[in-house]
XYZ file of C-alpha atoms in Angstrom:
493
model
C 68.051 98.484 125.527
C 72.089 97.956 125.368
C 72.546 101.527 125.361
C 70.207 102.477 128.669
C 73.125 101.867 131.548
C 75.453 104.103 129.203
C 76.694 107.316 130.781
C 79.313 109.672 128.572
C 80.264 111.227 131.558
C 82.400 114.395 131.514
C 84.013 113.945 128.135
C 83.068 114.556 124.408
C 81.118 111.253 123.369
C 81.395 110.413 119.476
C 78.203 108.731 119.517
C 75.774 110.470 122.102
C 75.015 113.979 123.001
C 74.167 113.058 127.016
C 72.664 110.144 128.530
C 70.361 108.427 126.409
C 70.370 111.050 123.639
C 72.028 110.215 120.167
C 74.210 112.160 118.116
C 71.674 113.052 115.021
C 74.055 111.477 112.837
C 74.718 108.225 115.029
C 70.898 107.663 115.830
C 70.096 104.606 113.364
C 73.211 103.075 114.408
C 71.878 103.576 117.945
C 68.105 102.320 117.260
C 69.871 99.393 115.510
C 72.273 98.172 118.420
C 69.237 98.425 120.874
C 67.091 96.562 119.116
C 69.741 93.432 119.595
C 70.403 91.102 122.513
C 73.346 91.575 124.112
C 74.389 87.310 123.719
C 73.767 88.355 119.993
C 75.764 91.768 119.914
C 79.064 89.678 121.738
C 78.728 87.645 119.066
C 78.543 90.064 116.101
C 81.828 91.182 118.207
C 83.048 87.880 118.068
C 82.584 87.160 114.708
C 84.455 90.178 113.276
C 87.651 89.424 115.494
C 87.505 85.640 113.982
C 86.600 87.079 110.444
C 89.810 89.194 110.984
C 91.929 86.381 112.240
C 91.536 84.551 109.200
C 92.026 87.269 107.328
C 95.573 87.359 108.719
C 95.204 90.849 110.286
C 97.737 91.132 112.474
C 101.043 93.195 114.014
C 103.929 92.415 115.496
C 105.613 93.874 118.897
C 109.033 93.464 119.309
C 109.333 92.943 122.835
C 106.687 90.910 123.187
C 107.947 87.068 124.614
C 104.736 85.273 124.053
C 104.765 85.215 120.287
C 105.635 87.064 117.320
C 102.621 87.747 115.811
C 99.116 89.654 117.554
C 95.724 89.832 116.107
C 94.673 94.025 116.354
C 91.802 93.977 118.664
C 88.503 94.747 116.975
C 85.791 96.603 118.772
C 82.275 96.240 116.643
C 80.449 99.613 117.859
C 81.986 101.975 115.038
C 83.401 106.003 115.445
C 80.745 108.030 113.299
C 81.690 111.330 111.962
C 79.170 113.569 110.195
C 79.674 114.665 106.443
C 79.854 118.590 107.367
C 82.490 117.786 109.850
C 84.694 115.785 108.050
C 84.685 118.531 104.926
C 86.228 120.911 107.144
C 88.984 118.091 108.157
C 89.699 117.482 104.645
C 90.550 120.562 104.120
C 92.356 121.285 106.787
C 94.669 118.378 106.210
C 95.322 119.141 102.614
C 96.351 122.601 103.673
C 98.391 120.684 105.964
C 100.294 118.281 103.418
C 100.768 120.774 101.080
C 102.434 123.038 103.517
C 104.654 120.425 104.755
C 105.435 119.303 100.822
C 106.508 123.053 100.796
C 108.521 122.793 103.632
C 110.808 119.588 102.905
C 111.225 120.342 99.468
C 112.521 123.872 100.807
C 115.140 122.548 103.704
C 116.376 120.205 101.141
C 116.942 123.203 98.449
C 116.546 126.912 98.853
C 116.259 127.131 102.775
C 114.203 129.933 102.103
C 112.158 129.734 105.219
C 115.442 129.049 107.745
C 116.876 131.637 105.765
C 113.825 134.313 106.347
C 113.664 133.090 110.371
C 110.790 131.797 110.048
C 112.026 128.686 111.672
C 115.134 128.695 113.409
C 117.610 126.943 111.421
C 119.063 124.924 114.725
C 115.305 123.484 115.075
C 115.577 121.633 111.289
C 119.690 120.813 111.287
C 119.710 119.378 114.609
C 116.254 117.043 113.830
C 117.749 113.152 113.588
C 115.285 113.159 110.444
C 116.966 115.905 108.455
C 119.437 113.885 106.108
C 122.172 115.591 104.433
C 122.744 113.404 101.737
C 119.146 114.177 100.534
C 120.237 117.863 99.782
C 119.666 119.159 96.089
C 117.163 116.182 95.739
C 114.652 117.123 93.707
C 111.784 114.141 93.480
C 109.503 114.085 90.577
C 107.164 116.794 90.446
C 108.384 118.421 94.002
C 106.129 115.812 95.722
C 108.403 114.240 99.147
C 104.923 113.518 100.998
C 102.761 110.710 98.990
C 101.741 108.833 101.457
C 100.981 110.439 105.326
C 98.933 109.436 108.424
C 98.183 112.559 110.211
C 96.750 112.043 113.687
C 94.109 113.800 114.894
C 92.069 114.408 118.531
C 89.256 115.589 120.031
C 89.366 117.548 123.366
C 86.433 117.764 126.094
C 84.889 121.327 124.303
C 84.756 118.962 120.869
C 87.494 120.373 118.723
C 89.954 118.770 116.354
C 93.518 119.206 116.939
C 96.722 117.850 114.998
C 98.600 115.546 117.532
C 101.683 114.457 115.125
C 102.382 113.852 111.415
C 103.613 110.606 110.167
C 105.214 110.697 106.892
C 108.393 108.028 107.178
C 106.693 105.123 106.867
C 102.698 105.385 107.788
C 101.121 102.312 108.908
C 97.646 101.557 109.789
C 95.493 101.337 106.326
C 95.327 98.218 106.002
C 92.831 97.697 109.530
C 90.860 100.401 108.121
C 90.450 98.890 104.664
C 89.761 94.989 106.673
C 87.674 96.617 109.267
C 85.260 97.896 107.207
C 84.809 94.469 105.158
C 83.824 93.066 107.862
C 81.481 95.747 109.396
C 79.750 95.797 106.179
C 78.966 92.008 107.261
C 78.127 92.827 110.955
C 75.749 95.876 110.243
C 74.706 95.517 106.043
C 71.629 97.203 106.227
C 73.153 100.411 108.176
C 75.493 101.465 105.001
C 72.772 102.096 102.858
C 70.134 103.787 104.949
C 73.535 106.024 106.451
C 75.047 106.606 103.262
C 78.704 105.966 104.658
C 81.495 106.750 102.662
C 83.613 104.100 101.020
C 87.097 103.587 101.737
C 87.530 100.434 99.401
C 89.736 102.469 96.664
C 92.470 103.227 98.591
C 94.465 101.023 96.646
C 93.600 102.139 93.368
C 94.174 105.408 94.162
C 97.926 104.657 95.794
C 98.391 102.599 92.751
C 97.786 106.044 90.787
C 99.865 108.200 93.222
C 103.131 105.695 92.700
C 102.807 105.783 89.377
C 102.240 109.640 89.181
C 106.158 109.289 90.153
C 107.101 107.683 86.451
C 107.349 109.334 83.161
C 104.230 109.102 80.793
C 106.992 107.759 78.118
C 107.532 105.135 80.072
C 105.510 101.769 79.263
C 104.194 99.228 82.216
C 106.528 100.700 84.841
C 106.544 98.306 87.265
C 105.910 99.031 90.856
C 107.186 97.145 94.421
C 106.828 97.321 97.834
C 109.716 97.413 100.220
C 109.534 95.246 103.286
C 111.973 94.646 106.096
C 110.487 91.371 106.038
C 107.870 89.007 108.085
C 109.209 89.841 111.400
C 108.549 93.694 111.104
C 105.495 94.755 112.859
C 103.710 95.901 110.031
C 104.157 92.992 107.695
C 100.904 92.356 106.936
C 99.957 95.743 106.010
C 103.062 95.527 103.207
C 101.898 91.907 101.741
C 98.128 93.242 101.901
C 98.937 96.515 99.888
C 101.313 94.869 97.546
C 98.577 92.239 96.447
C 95.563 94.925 96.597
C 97.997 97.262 94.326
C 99.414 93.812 91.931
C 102.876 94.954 92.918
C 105.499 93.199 93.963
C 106.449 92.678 97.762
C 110.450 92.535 97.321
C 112.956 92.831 100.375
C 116.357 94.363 100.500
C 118.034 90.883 99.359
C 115.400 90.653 95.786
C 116.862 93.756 95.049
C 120.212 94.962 92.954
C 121.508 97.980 91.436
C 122.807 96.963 88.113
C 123.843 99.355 84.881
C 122.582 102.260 86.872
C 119.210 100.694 87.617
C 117.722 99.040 90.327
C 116.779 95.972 89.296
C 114.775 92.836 91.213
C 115.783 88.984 90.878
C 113.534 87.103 89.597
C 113.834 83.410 87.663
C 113.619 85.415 84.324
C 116.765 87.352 85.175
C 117.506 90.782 86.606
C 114.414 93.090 85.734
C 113.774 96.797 86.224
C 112.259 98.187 88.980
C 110.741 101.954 88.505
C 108.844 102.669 91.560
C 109.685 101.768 94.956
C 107.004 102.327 98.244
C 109.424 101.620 100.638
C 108.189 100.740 103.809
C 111.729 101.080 105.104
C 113.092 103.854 107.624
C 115.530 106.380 105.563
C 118.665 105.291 107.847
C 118.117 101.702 106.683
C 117.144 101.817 103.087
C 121.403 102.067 101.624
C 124.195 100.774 103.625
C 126.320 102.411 101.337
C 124.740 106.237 101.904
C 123.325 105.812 105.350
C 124.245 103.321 107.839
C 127.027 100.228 106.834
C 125.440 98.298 109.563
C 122.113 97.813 107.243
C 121.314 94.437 105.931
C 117.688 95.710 105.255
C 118.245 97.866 101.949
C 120.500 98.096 99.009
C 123.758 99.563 98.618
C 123.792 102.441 95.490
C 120.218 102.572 96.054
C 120.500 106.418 96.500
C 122.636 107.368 93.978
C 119.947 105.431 91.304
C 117.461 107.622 93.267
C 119.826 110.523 92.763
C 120.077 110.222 88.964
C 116.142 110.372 88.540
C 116.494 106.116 87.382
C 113.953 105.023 90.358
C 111.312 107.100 92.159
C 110.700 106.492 95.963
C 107.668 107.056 98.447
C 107.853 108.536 100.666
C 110.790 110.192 99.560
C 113.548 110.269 101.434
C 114.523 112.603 104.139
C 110.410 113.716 104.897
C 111.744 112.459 108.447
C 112.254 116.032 108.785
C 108.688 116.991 109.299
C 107.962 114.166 111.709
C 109.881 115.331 114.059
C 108.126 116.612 117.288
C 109.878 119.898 117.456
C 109.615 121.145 113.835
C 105.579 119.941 115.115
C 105.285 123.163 116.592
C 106.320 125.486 113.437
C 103.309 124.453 111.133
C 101.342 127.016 111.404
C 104.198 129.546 110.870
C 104.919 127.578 107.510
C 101.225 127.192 106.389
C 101.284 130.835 106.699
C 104.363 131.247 104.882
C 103.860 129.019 102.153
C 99.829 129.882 101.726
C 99.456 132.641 103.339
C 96.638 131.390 105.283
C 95.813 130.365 109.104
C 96.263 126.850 109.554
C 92.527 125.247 109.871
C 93.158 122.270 112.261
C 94.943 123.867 114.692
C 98.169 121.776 116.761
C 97.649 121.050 120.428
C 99.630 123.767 122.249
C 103.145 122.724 122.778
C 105.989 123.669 125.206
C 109.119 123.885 123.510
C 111.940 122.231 125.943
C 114.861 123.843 124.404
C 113.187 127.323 125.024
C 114.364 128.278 128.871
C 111.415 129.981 130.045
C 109.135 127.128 128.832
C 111.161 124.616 129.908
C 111.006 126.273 133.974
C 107.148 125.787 133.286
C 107.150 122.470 132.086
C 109.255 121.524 135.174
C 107.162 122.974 137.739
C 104.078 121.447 135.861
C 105.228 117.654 135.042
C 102.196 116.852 137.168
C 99.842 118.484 134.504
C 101.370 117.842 130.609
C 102.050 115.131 128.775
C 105.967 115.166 128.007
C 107.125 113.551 124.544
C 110.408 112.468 123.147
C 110.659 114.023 119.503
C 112.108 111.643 118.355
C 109.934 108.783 119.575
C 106.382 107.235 117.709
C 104.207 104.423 118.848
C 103.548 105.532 122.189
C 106.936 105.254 123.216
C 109.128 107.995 125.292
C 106.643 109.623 126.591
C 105.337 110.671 129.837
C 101.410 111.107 131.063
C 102.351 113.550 133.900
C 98.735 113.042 135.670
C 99.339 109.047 136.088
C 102.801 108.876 136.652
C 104.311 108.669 139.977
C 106.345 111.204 141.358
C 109.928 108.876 140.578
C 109.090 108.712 136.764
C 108.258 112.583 137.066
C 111.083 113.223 138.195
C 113.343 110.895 135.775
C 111.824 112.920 132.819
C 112.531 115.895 134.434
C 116.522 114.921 134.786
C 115.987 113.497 130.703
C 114.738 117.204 129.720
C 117.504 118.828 131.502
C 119.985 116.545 130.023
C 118.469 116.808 126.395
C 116.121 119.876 126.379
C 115.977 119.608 122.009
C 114.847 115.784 122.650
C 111.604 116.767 124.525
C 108.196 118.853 124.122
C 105.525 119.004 126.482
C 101.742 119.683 126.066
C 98.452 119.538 128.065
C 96.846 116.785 128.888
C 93.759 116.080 126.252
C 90.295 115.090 127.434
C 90.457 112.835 124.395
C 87.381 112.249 123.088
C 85.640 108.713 123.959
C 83.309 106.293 122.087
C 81.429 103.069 123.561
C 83.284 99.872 123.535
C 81.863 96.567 124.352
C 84.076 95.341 127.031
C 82.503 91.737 128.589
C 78.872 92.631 129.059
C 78.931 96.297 129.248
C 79.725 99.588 127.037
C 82.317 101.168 128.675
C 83.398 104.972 126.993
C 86.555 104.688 125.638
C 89.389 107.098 124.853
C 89.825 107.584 120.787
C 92.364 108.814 117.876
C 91.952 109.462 114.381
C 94.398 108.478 111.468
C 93.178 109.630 108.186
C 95.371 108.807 105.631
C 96.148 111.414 102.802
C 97.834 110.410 99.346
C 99.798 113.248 97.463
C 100.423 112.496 93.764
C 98.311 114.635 90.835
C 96.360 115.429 93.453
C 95.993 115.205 97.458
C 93.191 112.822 97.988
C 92.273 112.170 101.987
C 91.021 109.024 102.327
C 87.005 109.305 103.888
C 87.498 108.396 107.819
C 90.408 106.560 108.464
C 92.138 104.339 111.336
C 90.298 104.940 114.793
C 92.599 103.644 117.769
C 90.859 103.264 120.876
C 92.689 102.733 124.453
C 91.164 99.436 125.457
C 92.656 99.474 128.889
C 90.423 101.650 131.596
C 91.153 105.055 131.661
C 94.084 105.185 129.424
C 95.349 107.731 126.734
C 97.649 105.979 125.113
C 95.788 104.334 121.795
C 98.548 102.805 119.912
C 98.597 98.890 119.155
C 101.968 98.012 120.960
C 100.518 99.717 124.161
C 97.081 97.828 124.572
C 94.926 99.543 122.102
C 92.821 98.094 119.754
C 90.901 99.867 116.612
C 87.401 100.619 115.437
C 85.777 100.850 111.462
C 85.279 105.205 111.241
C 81.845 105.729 109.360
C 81.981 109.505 107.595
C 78.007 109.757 107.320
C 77.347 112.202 104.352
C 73.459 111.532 104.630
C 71.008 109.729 106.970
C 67.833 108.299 105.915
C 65.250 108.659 108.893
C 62.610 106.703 107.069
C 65.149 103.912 107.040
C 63.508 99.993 108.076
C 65.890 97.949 109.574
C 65.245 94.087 110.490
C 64.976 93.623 113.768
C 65.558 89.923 114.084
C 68.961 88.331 114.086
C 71.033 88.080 111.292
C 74.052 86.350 112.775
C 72.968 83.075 111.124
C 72.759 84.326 108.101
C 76.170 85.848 108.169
């Protein structure tokens, strides 16, 4: 059996209990990968990275010299998550997104909570993501957050913590909407006897969040998506969602702001644009508000937004809540805004600025993970425990320099899952990115992206760093009278 040389060693396994032994909720998935060959397993594997390939799944990395574009690696043996589990993680992360709705719509306005010292107003002014132009906006319906990827982690005792929020310009959805196409090919028998939730209306239902944004009075408002163009490193993702949505895919240079409108060239003329899911960073989206140097958005765009004549998502300036440092304060502003303890609770975070913490994070740079707050994708950050004692000491000389620019938190046990790597399951370290749509409703997407670090003994799951992804299967119900085939069905496929 595949599974027999398997060991989940001293970590929380998402698929097995202790050698041998099966999560309850894993089991058929298990039973089902044993009963294979490995020759026919690899090329299940193999398969779904081709059936990807010509899908066009794909990212970019800007520093990358050997090409511009990179096919996401694929890894077939899925994350499972059981049905209980995941109700308590939806709920946590609506209580999240609501919170944080509560809390950029505030900054922007009232200031009611940096007023109250809740959270020290220096923390939210000095954030690079707080925009002053963007104060006294008031989007439709109070909504700034439509569209977030909140990522989650597993420690070695097995429970959930919030790593970051990502509410500029969330990427990722797209893998977990392709992913699961083609797991539905690799495994078909395994979705019905495991009753595994469906993530295939995603796009329906961010179709019905952007147009949440519009009046009702207003007939066939029509909806695009904002690119920076084919060379950005989530191009794909915009094209895919534009033509799973029927929405235009428009750059900077299709667009115009004309008689107080913005407006998008087509051969027919100049023609209104209502809704824009801009899949631009706030700094680049209007030269003429932000920075000159732009040739990425259009200039007047904001004061159209301003007026109420266009609707954006995410709106602008939720930057705020992304960064690393206003991080720490969500639980004081769940409790604020809700008056309730925050579910899903953060990973414990040393606050640079703060003089006593910072003396600790110092002396303990051998320990904690240190992260710009500023940063995303894996970038400007230090692992303390593999880094050598030059780097440690380069951070420590950055957080003396910049103590605002850095946080610091203990290093996770993240949770692992097996990946077929060659001709062997190694355990792998894993993230979650559920994705969480904010319009009439907040709707959390069932599962979401799982990022695995595909190089040995690494933390660091994000694509431009070496990791690859995995489909998520939220199992609401398992069938244990279930018959599977045993015999092949890679021919057939």
């Amino acid at each position: 059996m595949l599974f027999d040389a398997y060991d989940p060693g001293d970590f929380f396994d998402e698929l097995f209990v202790a050698p041998g032994q099966p999560r309850p909720e894993a089991d058929l998935l298990i039973q089902r990968v044993n009963a294979l060959a490995l020759s026919d397993l690899q090329q299940r594997q193999q398969t779904a990275q081709n059936a990807l390939f010509k899908l066009g799944v794909t990212f970019n990395v800007y520093s990358d010299n050997q090409g511009t574009e990179r096919i996401l690696p694929f890894d077939v043996i899925p994350r499972v998550v059981p049905g209980h589990e995941w109700e308590w993680l939806e709920k946590g992360l609506k209580q999240r997104i609501y919170a944080l709705n509560c809390f950029i719509h505030d900054v922007y306005n009232d200031q009611k909570i940096l007023n109250d010292g809740v959270i020290p107003r220096h923390v939210v002014e000095s954030a690079p993501g707080f925009l002053k132009p963007c104060m006294g906006l008031n989007p439709p319906n109070n909504i700034w957050c439509h569209i977030t990827g909140t990522d989650l982690v597993r420690d070695k005792d097995g429970r959930w913590y919030v790593l970051e929020d990502n509410m500029r310009c969330p990427s990722g959805v797209s893998y977990v909407l392709e992913n699961r196409r083609v797991m539905k090919n690799t495994f078909p028998h395994l979705f019905a006897a495991m009753d595994i939730a469906a993530v295939d209306d995603y796009a329906s239902q961010l179709l019905e969040t952007l147009l949440n944004l519009v009046p009702e009075t207003l007939i066939n408002p029509r909806v695009a998506v904002l690119t920076p163009g084919m060379y950005n490193s989530a191009y794909f993702e915009h094209s895919f969602l534009a033509q799973q949505m029927g929405a235009e895919l428009v750059e900077g240079r299709d667009l115009v702001v004309s008689d107080g409108y913005l407006k998008m060239r087509t051969t027919k003329g100049l023609e209104r644009v209502d809704v824009v899911y801009r899949r631009i960073d706030d700094d680049f989206i209007d030269p003429l508000a932000f920075r000159p140097d732009s040739l990425l958005g259009v200039p007047g765009l904001m004061e159209v937004y301003r007026a109420g004549r266009v609707a954006l998502a995410n709106a602008l300036g939720t930057g705020v809540a992304d960064d690393k440092l206003v991080y720490a304060y969500v639980p004081q502003m769940i409790r604020y805004y809700l008056d309730e303890n925050q579910i899903i609770p953060n990973v414990p975070t040393y606050l640079c600025e703060d003089e006593t913490q910072q003396a600790h994070v110092l002396t303990n740079l051998d320990q904690l993970v240190v992260k710009a707050t500023n940063a995303s994708g894996g970038y400007g950050m230090l692992v303390g425990p593999h880094a050598s004692e030059d780097e440690r000491a380069e951070f420590g000389d950055r957080i003396r320099a910049n103590p605002r620019g850095y946080i610091a938190q203990p290093t996770l046990c993240l949770s692992r899952v097996p990946t077929l790597i060659d001709d062997t399951f190694e355990g792998c370290h894993v993230d979650l990115r559920p994705y969480i749509l904010y319009g009439q409703d907040i709707y959390v997407n069932p599962g979401g992206l799982t990022r695995v670090a595909l190089k040995r003994g690494s933390l660091v799951v994000n694509s431009s760093q070496g990791g690859g992804s995995k489909d998520t299967w939220v199992v609401k119900s398992v069938n244990p009278n279930a018959q599977l085939p045993i015999q092949s069905q890679t021919q057939s496929q």
